[in-house]
CSV table of C-alpha atoms in Angstrom, one decimal:
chain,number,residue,atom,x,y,z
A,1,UNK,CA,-200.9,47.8,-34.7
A,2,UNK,CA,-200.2,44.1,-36.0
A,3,UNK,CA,-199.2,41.4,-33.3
A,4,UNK,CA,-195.9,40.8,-34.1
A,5,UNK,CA,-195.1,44.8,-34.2
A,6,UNK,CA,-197.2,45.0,-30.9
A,7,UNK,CA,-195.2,42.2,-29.7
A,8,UNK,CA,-192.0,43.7,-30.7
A,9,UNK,CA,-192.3,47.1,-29.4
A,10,UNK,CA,-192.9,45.6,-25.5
A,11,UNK,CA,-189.4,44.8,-24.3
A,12,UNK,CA,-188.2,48.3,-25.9
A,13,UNK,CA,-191.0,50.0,-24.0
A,14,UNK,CA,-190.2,48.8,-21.0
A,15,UNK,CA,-186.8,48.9,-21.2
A,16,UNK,CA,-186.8,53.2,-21.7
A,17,UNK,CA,-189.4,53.1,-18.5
A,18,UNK,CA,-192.7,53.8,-20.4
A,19,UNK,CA,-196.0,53.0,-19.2
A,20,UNK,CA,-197.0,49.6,-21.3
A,21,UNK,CA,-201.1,48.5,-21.3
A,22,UNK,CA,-199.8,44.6,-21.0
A,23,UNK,CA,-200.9,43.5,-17.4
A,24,UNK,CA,-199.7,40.1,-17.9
A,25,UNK,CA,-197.2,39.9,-20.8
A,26,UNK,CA,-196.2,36.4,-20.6
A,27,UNK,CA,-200.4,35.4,-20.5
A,28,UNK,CA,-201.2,37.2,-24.1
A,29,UNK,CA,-198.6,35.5,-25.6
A,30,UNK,CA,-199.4,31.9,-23.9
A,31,UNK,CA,-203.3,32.4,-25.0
A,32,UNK,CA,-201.9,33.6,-28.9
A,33,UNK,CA,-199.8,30.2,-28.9
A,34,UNK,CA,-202.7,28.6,-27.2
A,35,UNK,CA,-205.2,30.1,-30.3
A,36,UNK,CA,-203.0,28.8,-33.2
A,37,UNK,CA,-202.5,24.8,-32.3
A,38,UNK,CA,-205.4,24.2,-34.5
A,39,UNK,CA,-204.8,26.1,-37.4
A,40,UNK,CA,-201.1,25.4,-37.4
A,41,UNK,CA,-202.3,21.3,-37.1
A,42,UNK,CA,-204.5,21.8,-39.5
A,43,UNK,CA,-202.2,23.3,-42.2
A,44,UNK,CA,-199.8,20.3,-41.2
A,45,UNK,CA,-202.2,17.8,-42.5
A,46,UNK,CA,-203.4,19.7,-45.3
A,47,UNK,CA,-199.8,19.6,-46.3
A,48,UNK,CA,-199.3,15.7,-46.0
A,49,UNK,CA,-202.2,14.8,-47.7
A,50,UNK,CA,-201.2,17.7,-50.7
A,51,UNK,CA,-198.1,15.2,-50.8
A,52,UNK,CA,-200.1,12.4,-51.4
A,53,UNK,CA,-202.2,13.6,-54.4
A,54,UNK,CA,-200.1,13.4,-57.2
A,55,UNK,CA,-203.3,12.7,-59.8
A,56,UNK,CA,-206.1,14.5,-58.2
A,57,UNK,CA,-205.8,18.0,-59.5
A,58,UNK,CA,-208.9,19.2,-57.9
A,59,UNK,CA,-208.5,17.7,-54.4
A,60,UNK,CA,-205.1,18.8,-54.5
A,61,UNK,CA,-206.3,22.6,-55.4
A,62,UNK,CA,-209.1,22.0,-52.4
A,63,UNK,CA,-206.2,21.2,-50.1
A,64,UNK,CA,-204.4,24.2,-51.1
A,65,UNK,CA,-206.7,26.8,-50.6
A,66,UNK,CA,-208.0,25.4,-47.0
A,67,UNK,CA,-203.8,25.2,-45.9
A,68,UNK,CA,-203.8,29.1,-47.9
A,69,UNK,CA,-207.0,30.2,-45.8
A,70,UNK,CA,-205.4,28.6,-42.6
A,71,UNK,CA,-202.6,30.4,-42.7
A,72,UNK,CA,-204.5,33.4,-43.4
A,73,UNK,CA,-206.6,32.5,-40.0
A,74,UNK,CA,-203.8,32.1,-37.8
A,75,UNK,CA,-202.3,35.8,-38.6
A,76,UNK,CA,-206.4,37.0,-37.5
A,77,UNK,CA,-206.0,34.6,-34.5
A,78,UNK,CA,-202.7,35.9,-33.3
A,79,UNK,CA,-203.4,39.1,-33.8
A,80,UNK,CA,-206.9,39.0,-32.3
A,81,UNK,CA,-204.9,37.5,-29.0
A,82,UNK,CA,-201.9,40.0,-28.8
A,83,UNK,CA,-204.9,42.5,-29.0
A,84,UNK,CA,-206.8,40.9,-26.2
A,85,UNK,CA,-203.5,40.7,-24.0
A,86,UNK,CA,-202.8,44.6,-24.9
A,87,UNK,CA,-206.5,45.6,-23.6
A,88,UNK,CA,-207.1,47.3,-27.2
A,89,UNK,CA,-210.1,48.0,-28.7
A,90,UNK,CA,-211.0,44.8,-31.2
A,91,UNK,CA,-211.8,45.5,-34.7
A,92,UNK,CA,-215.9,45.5,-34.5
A,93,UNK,CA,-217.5,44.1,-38.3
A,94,UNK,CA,-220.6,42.2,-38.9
A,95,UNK,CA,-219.7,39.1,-38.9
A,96,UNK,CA,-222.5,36.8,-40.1
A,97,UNK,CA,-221.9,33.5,-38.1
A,98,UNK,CA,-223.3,31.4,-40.2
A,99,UNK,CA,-220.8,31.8,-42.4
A,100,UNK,CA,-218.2,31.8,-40.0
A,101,UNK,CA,-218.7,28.7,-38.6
A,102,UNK,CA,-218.8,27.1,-42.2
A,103,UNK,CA,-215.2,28.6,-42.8
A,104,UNK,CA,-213.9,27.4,-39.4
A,105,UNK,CA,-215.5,23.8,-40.4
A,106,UNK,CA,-213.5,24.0,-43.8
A,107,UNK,CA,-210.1,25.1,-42.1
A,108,UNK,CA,-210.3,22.1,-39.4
A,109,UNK,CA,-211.8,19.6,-41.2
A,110,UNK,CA,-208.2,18.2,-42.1
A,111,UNK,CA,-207.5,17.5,-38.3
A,112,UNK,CA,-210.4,15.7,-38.1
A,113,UNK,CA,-210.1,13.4,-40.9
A,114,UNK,CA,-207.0,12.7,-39.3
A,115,UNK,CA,-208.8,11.7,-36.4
A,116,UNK,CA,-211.5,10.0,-37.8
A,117,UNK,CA,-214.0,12.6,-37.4
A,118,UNK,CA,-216.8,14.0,-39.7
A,119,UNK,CA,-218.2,17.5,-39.4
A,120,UNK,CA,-221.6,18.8,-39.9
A,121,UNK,CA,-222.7,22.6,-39.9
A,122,UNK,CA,-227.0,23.9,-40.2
A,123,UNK,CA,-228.1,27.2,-39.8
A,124,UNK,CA,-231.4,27.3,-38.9
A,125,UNK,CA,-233.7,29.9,-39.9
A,126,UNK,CA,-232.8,33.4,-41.0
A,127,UNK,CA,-229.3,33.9,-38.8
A,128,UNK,CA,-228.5,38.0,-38.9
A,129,UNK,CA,-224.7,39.3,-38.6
A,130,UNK,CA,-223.6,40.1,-35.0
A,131,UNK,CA,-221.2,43.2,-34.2
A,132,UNK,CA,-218.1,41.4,-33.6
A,133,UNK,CA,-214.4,40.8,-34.2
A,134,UNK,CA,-213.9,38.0,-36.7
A,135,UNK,CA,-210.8,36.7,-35.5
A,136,UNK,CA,-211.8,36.7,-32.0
A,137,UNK,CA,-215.1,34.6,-32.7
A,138,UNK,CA,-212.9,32.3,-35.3
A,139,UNK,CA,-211.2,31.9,-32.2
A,140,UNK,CA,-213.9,30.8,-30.1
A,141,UNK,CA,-215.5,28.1,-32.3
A,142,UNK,CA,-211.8,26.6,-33.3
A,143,UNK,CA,-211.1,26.5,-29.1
A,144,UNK,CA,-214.8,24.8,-29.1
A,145,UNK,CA,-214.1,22.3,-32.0
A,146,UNK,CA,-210.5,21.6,-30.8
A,147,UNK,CA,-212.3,20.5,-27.5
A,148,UNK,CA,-214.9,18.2,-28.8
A,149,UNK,CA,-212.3,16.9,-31.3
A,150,UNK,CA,-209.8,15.9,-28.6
A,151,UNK,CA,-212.2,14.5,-26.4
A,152,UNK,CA,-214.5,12.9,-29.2
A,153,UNK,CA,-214.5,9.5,-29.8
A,154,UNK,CA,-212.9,8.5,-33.3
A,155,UNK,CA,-215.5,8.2,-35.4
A,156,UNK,CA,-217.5,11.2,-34.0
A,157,UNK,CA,-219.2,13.1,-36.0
A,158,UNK,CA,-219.3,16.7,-34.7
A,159,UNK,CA,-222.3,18.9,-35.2
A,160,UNK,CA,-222.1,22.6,-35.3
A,161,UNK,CA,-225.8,24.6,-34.7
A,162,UNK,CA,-226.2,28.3,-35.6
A,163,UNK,CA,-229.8,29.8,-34.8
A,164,UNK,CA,-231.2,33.1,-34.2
A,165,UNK,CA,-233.9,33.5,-31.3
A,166,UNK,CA,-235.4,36.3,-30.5
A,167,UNK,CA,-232.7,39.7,-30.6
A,168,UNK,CA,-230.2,36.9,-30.2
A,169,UNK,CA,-228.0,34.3,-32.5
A,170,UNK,CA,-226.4,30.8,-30.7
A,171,UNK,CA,-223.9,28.9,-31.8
A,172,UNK,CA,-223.5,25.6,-30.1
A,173,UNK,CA,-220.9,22.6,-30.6
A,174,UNK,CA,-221.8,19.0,-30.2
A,175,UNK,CA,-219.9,16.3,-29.2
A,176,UNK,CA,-220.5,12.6,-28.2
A,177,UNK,CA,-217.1,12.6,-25.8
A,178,UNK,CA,-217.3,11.6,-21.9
A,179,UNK,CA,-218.7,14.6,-20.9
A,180,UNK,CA,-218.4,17.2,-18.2
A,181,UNK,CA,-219.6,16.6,-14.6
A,182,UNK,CA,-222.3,18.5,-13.0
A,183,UNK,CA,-220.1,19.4,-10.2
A,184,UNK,CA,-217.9,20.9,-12.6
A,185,UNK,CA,-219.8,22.9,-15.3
A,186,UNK,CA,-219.4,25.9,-13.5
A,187,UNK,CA,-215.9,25.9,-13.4
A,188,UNK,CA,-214.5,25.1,-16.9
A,189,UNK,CA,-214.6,28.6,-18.1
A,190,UNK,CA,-212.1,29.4,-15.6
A,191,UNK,CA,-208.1,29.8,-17.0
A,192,UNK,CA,-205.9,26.4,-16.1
A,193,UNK,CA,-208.9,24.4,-15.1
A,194,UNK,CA,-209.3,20.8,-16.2
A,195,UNK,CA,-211.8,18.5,-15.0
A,196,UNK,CA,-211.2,15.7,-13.7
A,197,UNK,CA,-211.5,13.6,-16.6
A,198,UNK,CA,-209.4,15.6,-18.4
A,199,UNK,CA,-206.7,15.3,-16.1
A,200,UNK,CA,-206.9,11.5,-16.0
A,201,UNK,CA,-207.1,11.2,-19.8
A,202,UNK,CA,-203.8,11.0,-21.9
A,203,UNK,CA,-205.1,13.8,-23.6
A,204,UNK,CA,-202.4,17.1,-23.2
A,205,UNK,CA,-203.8,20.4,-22.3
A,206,UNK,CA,-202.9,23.6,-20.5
A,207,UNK,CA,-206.9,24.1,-19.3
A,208,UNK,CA,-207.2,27.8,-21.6
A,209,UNK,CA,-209.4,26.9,-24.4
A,210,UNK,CA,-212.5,27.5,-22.6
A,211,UNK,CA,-211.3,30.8,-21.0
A,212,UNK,CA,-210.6,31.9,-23.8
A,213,UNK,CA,-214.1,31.7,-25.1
A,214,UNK,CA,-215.4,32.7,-22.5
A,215,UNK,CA,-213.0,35.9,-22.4
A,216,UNK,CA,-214.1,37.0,-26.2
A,217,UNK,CA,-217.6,36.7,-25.6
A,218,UNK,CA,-217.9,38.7,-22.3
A,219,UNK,CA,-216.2,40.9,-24.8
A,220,UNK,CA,-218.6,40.9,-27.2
A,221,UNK,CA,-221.7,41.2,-24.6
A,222,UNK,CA,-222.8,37.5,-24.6
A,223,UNK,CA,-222.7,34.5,-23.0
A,224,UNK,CA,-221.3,31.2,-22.6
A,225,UNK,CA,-223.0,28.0,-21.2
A,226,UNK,CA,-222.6,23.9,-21.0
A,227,UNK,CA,-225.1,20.9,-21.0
A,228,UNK,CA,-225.0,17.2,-21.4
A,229,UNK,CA,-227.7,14.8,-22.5
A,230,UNK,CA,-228.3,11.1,-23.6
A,231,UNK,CA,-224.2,11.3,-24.3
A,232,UNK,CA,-223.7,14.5,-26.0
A,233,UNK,CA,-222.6,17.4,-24.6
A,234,UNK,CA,-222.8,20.6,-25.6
A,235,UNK,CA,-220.8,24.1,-25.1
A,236,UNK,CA,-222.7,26.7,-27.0
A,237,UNK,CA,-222.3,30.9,-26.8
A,238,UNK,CA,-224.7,33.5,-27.6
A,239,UNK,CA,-223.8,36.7,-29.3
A,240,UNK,CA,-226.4,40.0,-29.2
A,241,UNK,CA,-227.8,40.2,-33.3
A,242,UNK,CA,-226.4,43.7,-33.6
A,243,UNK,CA,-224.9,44.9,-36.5
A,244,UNK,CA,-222.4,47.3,-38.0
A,245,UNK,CA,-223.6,50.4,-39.5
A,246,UNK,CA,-227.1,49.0,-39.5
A,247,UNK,CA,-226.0,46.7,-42.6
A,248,UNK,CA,-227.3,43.2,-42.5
A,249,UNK,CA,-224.3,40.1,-43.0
């Protein structure tokens, strides 16, 4: 079922008296409006700086096709979240996360620019493809980068890590904002929390990205962790290196 159809087909099911699988209706739609801010930005500035190039045929063609593969993104991101909110089975693919977090780089590179933020992906080592849902881990790394992004300096230059180790492959987002409090690390995975930095900053937010994450990974059988260092923190996941069908990404 897409999300929109999925979406649609609530009210009428309730209204006849059926039995719906939505515990909290009003929460999958909060977390899918939640999931698309970033793509949706980022197709904003792709479109604004598509207006400004009137003589660069190839930048302008570059532009176009990361606004196209945004757009593309935010359908997988909705419908990854109306699924999540409906408790039904996610589509499981290898999804090779290398890759992955090269694409998500591409798509939110032009809200960074806009922020004065670089972007820099390494895959270390031979990284195998994990059993997953590709939407639902596109989700995870955008809520990750939209987080070091907003909390970044300007200037920043984000670094995304992808490693394999052991039966295992980590993704990990680094960020040279104020970072997290001891005190607090073991709380930001929860839905609604913000630290209190975050609340004293002018920076909006509802406190869901990092539920979220946390949320599709449990799904997927990994796990989610924070540290902070010498100024940089880092929020990384781990994902089990299985794979579909036994076929390597």
């Amino acid at each position: 079922m897409c999300a929109l159809s999925a979406l649609e087909a609530l009210p009428s099911a309730r209204a006849e008296g059926r039995p719906t699988v939505v515990p909290d209706y009003a929460a999958a739609v909060r977390k899918a409006a939640h999931d698309i801010r970033t793509p949706l930005a980022a197709v904003t500035q792709g479109v604004d700086a598509l207006l400004n190039l009137t003589n660069d045929g190839d930048g302008a063609q570059r532009l176009f096709n990361i606004v196209r593969r945004n757009v593309v993104l935010m359908g997988e991101v909705l419908a990854s979240s109306v699924d999540r909110g409906l408790s039904a089975a996610l589509p499981m693919t290898t999804v090779d996360l290398g890759e992955l977090a090269r694409d998500v780089a591409d798509l939110i590179e032009p809200v960074l620019t806009a922020n004065g933020q670089t972007i820099e992906v390494r895959v270390t080592g031979r990284t195998t493809g994990v059993l997953g849902d590709y939407g639902g881990l596109a989700r995870v790394l955008l809520n990750l980068l939209d987080n070091a992004s907003k909390y970044g300096p300007r200037g920043d230059r984000l670094r995304v890590r992808v490693r394999r180790r052991n039966s295992a492959t980590i993704v990990s987002v680094h960020d040279h904002g104020p970072g997290i409090p001891r005190g607090e690390r073991h709380a930001i995975f929860r839905a609604f929390y913000r630290t209190s930095g975050a609340r004293q900053s002018q920076v909006d937010g509802l406190g869901l990205g990092l539920s979220v994450v946390r949320d599709v990974i449990d799904q997927h059988g990994g796990s989610v962790g924070v540290s902070c260092a010498r100024g940089e923190t880092r929020v990384w996941f781990c994902i089990p290196s299985r794979e579909a069908d036994g076929v390597r990404a």
